């Protein structure tokens, strides 16, 4: 368990993510490996397991950082000095690479165990935050922040994770950056239209954090998440923003970084894996090849390098502390399908169905002499069966109605959301979708709904995967967003 200096973190994300690697036959498939720095090609999904992360909550699993973009691929210029880190000689106080935090930013110490789940031992060591110590010997590449081992089946890592104050992120204005010229680099092939677009999107932003949010909202609304992209034959960002208008995390994160750099905010490219999905049997987060992902880090004065994920449907789970010292909504990744509502239904009072009289019964106007066939006529069996079935159906309906009405608001809205998805999108999922999968499909058909969809998804994830239920304000917010979406669709928007 991590030792914390403040309240629980904000975790907002996970679902499907994509980073490309080149397989043995030259085909680009999802996963981290050879070819991850080249972007701009279509992908084939791989669901092969990679590792299991044993941790108290989900994190992004970093593998490397890159600063130089030439229009089609990422790299790191300059010397690649390396050194070996021995767990027996490390004090586990300072990060093994350059400290990403600045100012008086508070941090927590996180302990994570990574267990190999692939067919080969792990050679790249994945980590959250800024690692201070690995349990195995590793070769450290400071510039790319890569950690390479001989091949291990399990290792432990201690990391520092920042606790960012919400007010500090929002209120920090644009400031002259330090000597981070490599994190402001843009290729000559980048169209001037990229800078004009970035300035137009962020014209009302007061600082880098608001500018990042503005660009993310713009990408959510106007671009589609897809594995399939057309060949660019030039600068991938130009092609993505002004021609293809669809792509996966590589295109979204790279375009975001180029736009942030265009408004003089240092930004860099990070690759690794999204958190994966909770696996009850393994007691951890199972990370598969399809969870390979890329995101960004932006430099904010007084905070340092702050992770930020611009890909639609993803929100980096950084610890954001609100003004009163408590964290906002925590929505860690969980199972693919939300857990079923486990509350026991209330017991229903049942009454014996009223007596059904037939012509031979007492009180009927027609009487039969004693001993006559009419007085002893048996009750037809088919009517007994029919009455029993009707009674059972009625009781079942009453039980279902009572259960639906007593279920949490999030469970009731989730049923409505799935029905709306099937009705409006024509989607037939092979298995029950997660809220994030539902949101990705909805935004793919209705990109203008993204500003409403993603807050709904985050609240639904909080309801399903968070230890504490939604409070009154969160429930009201969820219901209001759902009503707004319905009104929007009814107006034919």
Coordinates of C-alpha atoms in Angstrom, one line a residue:
X1 CA 0.0 0.0 0.0
X2 CA 1.3 3.5 -0.8
X3 CA 2.1 5.9 2.0
X4 CA 0.1 9.1 1.3
X5 CA 0.5 12.7 2.4
X6 CA -2.9 13.8 1.2
X7 CA -6.3 12.3 0.2
X8 CA -7.0 9.6 -2.4
X9 CA -6.2 10.4 -6.0
X10 CA -8.2 11.2 -9.0
X11 CA -8.2 8.4 -11.5
X12 CA -10.0 9.0 -14.8
X13 CA -9.6 6.6 -17.6
X14 CA -9.3 3.3 -19.2
X15 CA -10.7 1.3 -21.9
X16 CA -9.0 0.5 -25.2
X17 CA -5.7 2.2 -26.1
X18 CA -3.3 1.7 -28.9
X19 CA 0.4 2.0 -29.5
X20 CA 1.8 0.3 -32.6
X21 CA 4.7 -2.1 -32.7
X22 CA 5.9 -4.0 -35.8
X23 CA 5.4 -7.8 -35.5
X24 CA 7.7 -10.4 -37.1
X25 CA 5.8 -10.4 -40.4
X26 CA 6.1 -6.6 -40.7
X27 CA 2.5 -5.9 -39.7
X28 CA 1.7 -3.1 -37.3
X29 CA -0.1 -4.5 -34.3
X30 CA -1.0 -3.1 -30.9
X31 CA 1.7 -3.5 -28.2
X32 CA 5.0 -2.0 -27.0
X33 CA 8.1 -3.1 -28.9
X34 CA 10.1 -2.5 -32.0
X35 CA 8.6 0.3 -34.1
X36 CA 6.7 2.1 -31.5
X37 CA 8.2 5.5 -32.4
X38 CA 7.0 5.4 -36.0
X39 CA 3.4 6.7 -36.3
X40 CA 0.9 7.1 -39.1
X41 CA 0.0 3.5 -40.1
X42 CA -3.1 1.4 -39.5
X43 CA -3.2 -1.2 -36.8
X44 CA -4.4 -4.7 -36.0
X45 CA -5.5 -5.4 -32.5
X46 CA -3.7 -7.9 -30.3
X47 CA -5.1 -9.1 -27.0
X48 CA -2.1 -11.0 -25.8
X49 CA -1.4 -10.6 -22.1
X50 CA 1.8 -8.7 -21.2
X51 CA 1.9 -8.3 -17.4
X52 CA -0.1 -8.0 -14.3
X53 CA 0.3 -5.0 -12.1
X54 CA -0.3 -5.6 -8.4
X55 CA -1.3 -2.2 -7.0
X56 CA -4.0 -0.6 -4.9
X57 CA -5.3 1.5 -7.8
X58 CA -4.7 1.8 -11.5
X59 CA -1.9 3.8 -13.1
X60 CA -0.4 4.4 -16.5
X61 CA 2.7 2.2 -17.0
X62 CA 5.5 4.3 -18.5
X63 CA 8.2 2.8 -20.7
X64 CA 10.0 5.8 -22.4
X65 CA 9.9 9.5 -23.1
X66 CA 10.7 11.2 -26.4
X67 CA 11.3 14.8 -27.3
X68 CA 12.2 15.1 -31.0
X69 CA 9.6 14.7 -33.8
X70 CA 10.5 14.7 -37.5
X71 CA 7.1 14.5 -38.9
X72 CA 6.7 10.8 -39.0
X73 CA 8.5 9.4 -35.9
X74 CA 9.8 10.3 -32.5
X75 CA 13.4 10.1 -31.2
X76 CA 15.8 11.6 -28.6
X77 CA 18.8 13.6 -29.8
X78 CA 22.1 14.0 -27.9
X79 CA 24.3 11.5 -26.0
X80 CA 22.8 8.4 -24.6
X81 CA 24.8 7.9 -21.5
X82 CA 23.7 5.0 -19.4
X83 CA 24.4 3.6 -16.0
X84 CA 23.5 0.5 -14.0
X85 CA 21.3 0.8 -11.0
X86 CA 21.8 -1.9 -8.3
X87 CA 19.0 -2.3 -5.8
X88 CA 21.5 -3.0 -3.1
X89 CA 23.2 0.4 -3.5
X90 CA 20.2 2.7 -4.0
X91 CA 18.8 4.8 -1.2
X92 CA 15.3 5.0 -2.8
X93 CA 14.9 8.7 -2.1
X94 CA 15.6 10.5 -5.4
X95 CA 14.3 9.5 -8.8
X96 CA 16.7 7.5 -10.9
X97 CA 16.1 9.9 -13.7
X98 CA 15.6 13.7 -13.8
X99 CA 13.1 14.8 -11.2
X100 CA 9.8 15.7 -13.0
X101 CA 8.4 17.7 -10.0
X102 CA 9.2 21.2 -9.2
X103 CA 8.4 23.8 -6.5
X104 CA 6.9 22.5 -3.2
X105 CA 4.8 19.9 -4.9
X106 CA 3.8 17.1 -2.5
X107 CA 4.4 13.5 -3.5
X108 CA 3.5 10.1 -2.3
X109 CA 5.6 6.9 -2.3
X110 CA 4.0 4.1 -4.3
X111 CA 5.1 0.4 -4.3
X112 CA 4.1 -1.7 -7.2
X113 CA 4.7 -5.3 -8.2
X114 CA 4.8 -6.2 -11.9
X115 CA 4.4 -9.9 -12.8
X116 CA 5.1 -11.1 -16.3
X117 CA 2.1 -12.6 -18.1
X118 CA 3.6 -13.1 -21.6
X119 CA 5.5 -16.0 -23.1
X120 CA 8.9 -14.2 -22.7
X121 CA 10.6 -12.5 -19.7
X122 CA 10.3 -8.8 -19.4
X123 CA 13.3 -6.8 -20.5
X124 CA 11.7 -3.3 -20.5
X125 CA 10.6 -2.4 -16.9
X126 CA 7.4 -0.5 -16.8
X127 CA 6.6 1.9 -13.9
X128 CA 4.3 4.7 -12.7
X129 CA 5.4 8.2 -11.7
X130 CA 9.1 8.7 -11.2
X131 CA 10.9 5.5 -10.1
X132 CA 13.4 5.6 -7.2
X133 CA 14.2 2.0 -6.9
X134 CA 13.8 -1.3 -8.7
X135 CA 14.1 -4.7 -7.0
X136 CA 16.3 -6.0 -9.9
X137 CA 19.4 -4.7 -11.6
X138 CA 18.6 -2.4 -14.5
X139 CA 20.4 -0.3 -17.1
X140 CA 19.1 3.2 -16.9
X141 CA 18.8 5.4 -20.0
X142 CA 18.4 8.9 -18.5
X143 CA 17.4 10.8 -21.7
X144 CA 14.6 8.4 -22.7
X145 CA 13.9 7.4 -19.1
X146 CA 14.0 3.7 -20.1
X147 CA 14.9 0.9 -17.7
X148 CA 16.3 -2.3 -19.3
X149 CA 16.8 -5.6 -17.4
X150 CA 18.2 -9.0 -18.6
X151 CA 14.8 -10.6 -18.4
X152 CA 12.7 -11.0 -15.3
X153 CA 9.5 -12.6 -14.4
X154 CA 8.6 -10.4 -11.5
X155 CA 9.9 -7.1 -10.0
X156 CA 9.0 -4.4 -7.5
X157 CA 9.3 -0.7 -8.1
X158 CA 9.2 2.2 -5.7
X159 CA 7.9 5.4 -7.3
X160 CA 7.1 9.0 -6.5
X161 CA 3.7 10.2 -7.6
X162 CA 2.8 13.9 -7.5
X163 CA -0.2 15.4 -5.7
X164 CA -1.2 18.3 -7.9
X165 CA -3.4 21.1 -6.4
X166 CA -6.4 21.9 -8.6
X167 CA -6.2 25.6 -8.0
X168 CA -2.5 25.7 -8.9
X169 CA -3.0 23.9 -12.2
X170 CA -5.9 26.1 -13.2
X171 CA -4.5 29.5 -12.0
X172 CA -0.9 29.1 -13.2
X173 CA -0.5 31.5 -16.1
X174 CA 1.7 31.1 -19.2
X175 CA 5.3 31.7 -18.2
X176 CA 8.6 31.9 -20.0
X177 CA 9.8 28.3 -20.0
X178 CA 13.2 27.3 -18.8
X179 CA 15.9 26.0 -21.1
X180 CA 13.7 23.3 -22.6
X181 CA 14.3 24.0 -26.3
X182 CA 14.2 20.3 -27.2
X183 CA 10.7 20.2 -25.7
X184 CA 9.5 23.1 -27.9
X185 CA 11.0 21.6 -31.2
X186 CA 8.7 21.4 -34.2
X187 CA 9.6 19.9 -37.6
X188 CA 9.9 22.3 -40.6
X189 CA 7.3 20.2 -42.3
X190 CA 4.7 21.2 -39.8
X191 CA 2.1 23.3 -41.5
X192 CA 1.6 26.9 -40.2
X193 CA -2.0 26.1 -40.0
X194 CA -1.3 24.0 -36.9
X195 CA -0.1 27.1 -35.1
X196 CA -3.1 29.1 -36.2
X197 CA -5.4 26.4 -35.2
X198 CA -3.8 26.0 -31.7
X199 CA -3.9 29.8 -31.1
X200 CA -7.6 29.9 -32.1
X201 CA -8.5 27.0 -29.9
X202 CA -6.7 28.4 -26.8
X203 CA -7.4 32.1 -27.4
X204 CA -9.4 32.3 -24.1
X205 CA -7.0 30.1 -22.0
X206 CA -5.3 31.8 -19.1
X207 CA -2.6 29.2 -18.7
X208 CA -1.1 25.9 -20.0
X209 CA -3.6 23.7 -18.1
X210 CA -6.6 25.4 -19.5
X211 CA -5.0 25.4 -23.0
X212 CA -4.5 21.7 -22.7
X213 CA -8.1 21.2 -21.7
X214 CA -9.3 23.4 -24.6
X215 CA -7.2 21.4 -27.2
X216 CA -8.5 18.1 -25.8
X217 CA -12.1 19.2 -26.0
X218 CA -11.5 20.3 -29.6
X219 CA -10.0 16.9 -30.5
X220 CA -12.9 15.1 -28.8
X221 CA -15.4 17.0 -30.8
X222 CA -13.9 17.1 -34.3
X223 CA -11.8 13.9 -34.6
X224 CA -12.7 10.2 -34.6
X225 CA -10.8 7.4 -32.8
X226 CA -10.0 4.6 -35.3
X227 CA -7.3 2.0 -35.9
X228 CA -7.5 2.7 -39.6
X229 CA -5.7 5.7 -41.0
X230 CA -4.8 6.5 -44.6
X231 CA -1.1 6.9 -45.5
X232 CA 0.1 10.4 -44.9
X233 CA 3.0 10.7 -47.4
X234 CA 4.4 13.5 -45.3
X235 CA 3.9 15.1 -41.9
X236 CA 1.5 12.9 -39.9
X237 CA 0.1 15.8 -37.8
X238 CA -0.8 17.8 -40.9
X239 CA -2.5 14.8 -42.4
X240 CA -4.4 13.9 -39.2
X241 CA -5.6 17.4 -38.4
X242 CA -6.6 18.6 -41.9
X243 CA -7.3 15.6 -44.0
X244 CA -7.8 12.2 -42.4
X245 CA -9.4 13.5 -39.2
X246 CA -9.2 10.1 -37.5
X247 CA -6.6 8.1 -35.8
X248 CA -5.5 6.5 -32.5
X249 CA -3.5 7.6 -29.5
X250 CA -0.3 8.2 -31.5
X251 CA -2.0 10.8 -33.8
X252 CA -3.9 12.4 -31.0
X253 CA -1.0 12.7 -28.6
X254 CA 1.5 13.9 -31.2
X255 CA -1.0 16.5 -32.7
X256 CA -1.7 17.7 -29.1
X257 CA 2.1 18.1 -28.4
X258 CA 2.7 20.0 -31.6
X259 CA -0.2 22.4 -30.8
X260 CA 1.0 22.9 -27.2
X261 CA 4.5 23.7 -28.5
X262 CA 3.0 26.1 -31.0
X263 CA 1.8 28.2 -28.2
X264 CA 5.2 27.9 -26.4
X265 CA 4.3 25.3 -23.8
X266 CA 7.0 22.6 -23.5
X267 CA 5.5 19.2 -24.1
X268 CA 6.9 15.7 -24.7
X269 CA 5.8 12.3 -25.9
X270 CA 5.4 9.3 -23.5
X271 CA 4.8 5.7 -24.4
X272 CA 3.9 2.6 -22.4
X273 CA 0.6 1.1 -21.3
X274 CA -2.7 2.3 -20.1
X275 CA -3.8 0.7 -16.8
X276 CA -5.5 -2.4 -18.1
X277 CA -8.5 -4.1 -16.5
X278 CA -9.0 -5.5 -13.1
X279 CA -8.6 -9.3 -12.9
X280 CA -10.2 -10.7 -9.8
X281 CA -8.4 -14.1 -10.1
X282 CA -5.0 -12.4 -10.3
X283 CA -5.8 -9.7 -7.7
X284 CA -4.3 -7.0 -10.0
X285 CA -4.6 -5.2 -13.3
X286 CA -4.1 -7.3 -16.3
X287 CA -2.4 -5.4 -19.1
X288 CA -2.7 -6.7 -22.6
X289 CA -1.0 -5.7 -25.9
X290 CA -4.2 -3.7 -26.8
X291 CA -3.6 -1.5 -23.8
X292 CA -0.4 -0.1 -25.3
X293 CA -0.7 3.7 -25.3
X294 CA 0.9 7.0 -25.8
X295 CA 0.2 10.3 -24.0
X296 CA 1.8 13.6 -23.3
X297 CA 3.5 15.6 -20.5
X298 CA 3.3 19.3 -20.3
X299 CA 5.5 21.7 -18.3
X300 CA 3.7 24.0 -15.9
X301 CA 5.6 26.4 -13.8
X302 CA 5.7 25.5 -10.1
X303 CA 4.4 22.0 -10.9
X304 CA 6.9 20.5 -13.3
X305 CA 6.0 17.9 -15.9
X306 CA 2.3 17.1 -15.6
X307 CA 1.0 14.0 -17.4
X308 CA -1.9 14.7 -19.8
X309 CA -3.8 12.3 -22.1
X310 CA -5.5 14.1 -25.1
X311 CA -6.9 10.9 -26.7
X312 CA -10.8 10.8 -26.6
X313 CA -12.1 8.6 -23.8
X314 CA -8.9 8.8 -21.8
X315 CA -7.9 10.8 -18.7
X316 CA -4.6 10.3 -17.0
X317 CA -5.2 9.3 -13.4
X318 CA -3.1 12.0 -11.7
X319 CA -3.7 13.0 -8.1
X320 CA -5.5 16.3 -8.2
X321 CA -6.3 17.8 -4.8
X322 CA -9.3 20.1 -4.5
X323 CA -9.1 23.3 -2.6
X324 CA -10.4 21.7 0.6
X325 CA -7.7 19.0 0.5
X326 CA -9.9 16.2 -0.8
X327 CA -9.7 14.6 -4.2
X328 CA -12.4 14.9 -6.8
X329 CA -14.1 11.9 -8.4
X330 CA -12.0 8.8 -8.4
X331 CA -12.7 6.5 -11.3
X332 CA -10.1 3.7 -11.5
X333 CA -10.3 1.2 -14.3
X334 CA -12.1 -2.0 -13.5
X335 CA -13.6 -5.0 -15.1
X336 CA -14.7 -5.0 -18.7
X337 CA -18.3 -5.3 -17.6
X338 CA -19.6 -3.4 -14.5
X339 CA -20.2 -5.7 -11.6
X340 CA -23.8 -6.7 -11.2
X341 CA -25.9 -5.0 -8.5
X342 CA -25.6 -7.3 -5.5
X343 CA -28.2 -5.9 -3.1
X344 CA -30.8 -8.4 -2.1
X345 CA -34.3 -7.6 -3.4
X346 CA -36.8 -6.7 -0.8
X347 CA -39.3 -9.4 0.1
X348 CA -42.7 -8.9 -1.4
X349 CA -45.9 -9.6 0.3
X350 CA -47.9 -12.1 -1.6
X351 CA -51.6 -12.9 -1.4
X352 CA -53.4 -16.0 -2.4
X353 CA -55.3 -15.4 -5.6
X354 CA -59.1 -14.9 -5.1
X355 CA -61.3 -17.9 -5.3
X356 CA -62.6 -18.5 -8.7
X357 CA -66.1 -19.8 -8.6
X358 CA -67.7 -22.0 -11.2
X359 CA -71.3 -22.9 -11.8
X360 CA -71.4 -25.5 -9.1
X361 CA -70.0 -23.4 -6.3
X362 CA -71.9 -22.0 -3.3
X363 CA -73.3 -18.6 -3.8
X364 CA -73.8 -19.0 -7.5
X365 CA -77.4 -18.6 -8.8
X366 CA -77.2 -21.9 -10.4
X367 CA -77.3 -24.9 -8.0
X368 CA -77.0 -28.6 -8.6
X369 CA -78.6 -31.4 -6.6
X370 CA -76.3 -33.2 -4.2
X371 CA -74.6 -36.1 -5.9
X372 CA -75.2 -34.7 -9.4
X373 CA -72.3 -34.4 -11.8
X374 CA -72.3 -30.7 -11.6
X375 CA -71.7 -30.5 -7.8
X376 CA -68.6 -32.7 -8.0
X377 CA -67.1 -31.3 -11.2
X378 CA -63.3 -31.0 -10.7
X379 CA -61.5 -27.7 -11.3
X380 CA -59.9 -27.9 -14.8
X381 CA -56.1 -28.5 -14.6
X382 CA -55.4 -26.1 -17.5
X383 CA -57.0 -23.2 -15.5
X384 CA -54.9 -24.1 -12.5
X385 CA -51.8 -23.9 -14.6
X386 CA -52.9 -20.7 -16.2
X387 CA -53.7 -19.0 -12.9
X388 CA -50.4 -20.1 -11.5
X389 CA -48.4 -18.8 -14.4
X390 CA -50.3 -15.4 -14.3
X391 CA -49.6 -15.1 -10.6
X392 CA -45.9 -15.9 -11.0
X393 CA -45.6 -13.5 -13.9
X394 CA -47.3 -10.8 -11.9
X395 CA -45.1 -11.4 -8.9
X396 CA -42.0 -11.4 -11.0
X397 CA -43.0 -8.1 -12.6
X398 CA -43.6 -6.6 -9.2
X399 CA -40.3 -7.8 -7.9
X400 CA -38.5 -6.4 -11.0
X401 CA -40.2 -3.1 -10.6
X402 CA -39.4 -2.9 -6.9
X403 CA -35.8 -3.9 -7.6
X404 CA -35.4 -1.4 -10.4
X405 CA -36.8 1.4 -8.3
X406 CA -34.6 0.5 -5.3
X407 CA -31.5 0.2 -7.4
X408 CA -28.9 3.0 -7.3
X409 CA -29.5 5.8 -9.8
X410 CA -26.3 4.8 -11.7
X411 CA -27.5 1.3 -12.2
X412 CA -30.9 2.5 -13.6
X413 CA -29.2 5.0 -15.9
X414 CA -26.7 2.4 -17.1
X415 CA -29.6 0.2 -18.3
X416 CA -31.0 3.2 -20.1
X417 CA -27.6 4.1 -21.6
X418 CA -27.1 0.6 -23.0
X419 CA -30.6 0.5 -24.5
X420 CA -30.0 3.9 -26.1
X421 CA -26.7 2.7 -27.5
X422 CA -28.3 -0.3 -29.1
X423 CA -31.2 1.7 -30.4
X424 CA -29.4 4.8 -31.8
X425 CA -26.0 3.2 -32.7
X426 CA -27.2 -0.2 -33.8
X427 CA -24.3 -1.7 -31.8
X428 CA -24.5 -5.3 -30.6
X429 CA -21.7 -6.0 -28.1
X430 CA -20.4 -9.5 -27.9
X431 CA -20.2 -9.0 -24.1
X432 CA -21.5 -6.3 -21.8
X433 CA -19.6 -3.1 -22.5
X434 CA -17.9 -1.0 -19.9
X435 CA -19.0 2.7 -19.6
X436 CA -15.8 3.8 -21.4
X437 CA -16.4 1.4 -24.3
X438 CA -20.0 2.6 -24.5
X439 CA -18.7 6.2 -24.6
X440 CA -16.2 5.5 -27.3
X441 CA -18.9 4.0 -29.5
X442 CA -21.3 6.9 -28.9
X443 CA -18.7 9.6 -29.7
X444 CA -17.7 7.7 -32.8
X445 CA -21.3 8.2 -34.1
X446 CA -22.0 11.5 -32.4
X447 CA -18.7 13.4 -31.9
X448 CA -20.5 16.6 -30.9
X449 CA -21.8 14.8 -27.8
X450 CA -18.3 14.3 -26.4
X451 CA -18.5 17.2 -23.9
X452 CA -21.5 15.5 -22.3
X453 CA -20.5 11.9 -22.8
X454 CA -17.1 11.9 -21.1
X455 CA -18.2 13.5 -17.8
X456 CA -21.0 10.8 -17.8
X457 CA -18.5 8.1 -18.4
X458 CA -16.3 9.3 -15.6
X459 CA -19.2 9.4 -13.1
X460 CA -20.4 5.9 -14.2
X461 CA -16.9 4.5 -13.7
X462 CA -16.8 6.1 -10.3
X463 CA -20.2 4.5 -9.4
X464 CA -19.1 1.0 -10.6
X465 CA -15.4 0.9 -9.6
X466 CA -14.9 3.3 -6.7
X467 CA -15.0 2.1 -3.1
X468 CA -17.5 4.7 -2.1
X469 CA -20.9 5.4 -3.9
X470 CA -21.7 8.6 -5.7
X471 CA -22.7 11.4 -3.3
X472 CA -25.8 13.5 -3.8
X473 CA -24.1 16.1 -6.0
X474 CA -22.5 13.5 -8.2
X475 CA -25.8 11.7 -8.7
X476 CA -27.6 14.9 -9.6
X477 CA -24.8 15.8 -12.0
X478 CA -25.1 12.3 -13.6
X479 CA -28.8 12.6 -14.0
X480 CA -28.6 16.1 -15.4
X481 CA -26.0 15.1 -18.0
X482 CA -28.1 12.1 -19.1
X483 CA -31.2 14.4 -19.4
X484 CA -29.2 16.9 -21.5
X485 CA -28.0 14.1 -23.8
X486 CA -31.6 12.9 -24.3
X487 CA -32.9 16.4 -25.0
X488 CA -30.0 16.9 -27.4
X489 CA -30.8 13.8 -29.3
X490 CA -34.6 14.5 -29.3
X491 CA -33.9 17.8 -31.0
X492 CA -32.2 15.9 -33.8
X493 CA -28.8 17.4 -33.1

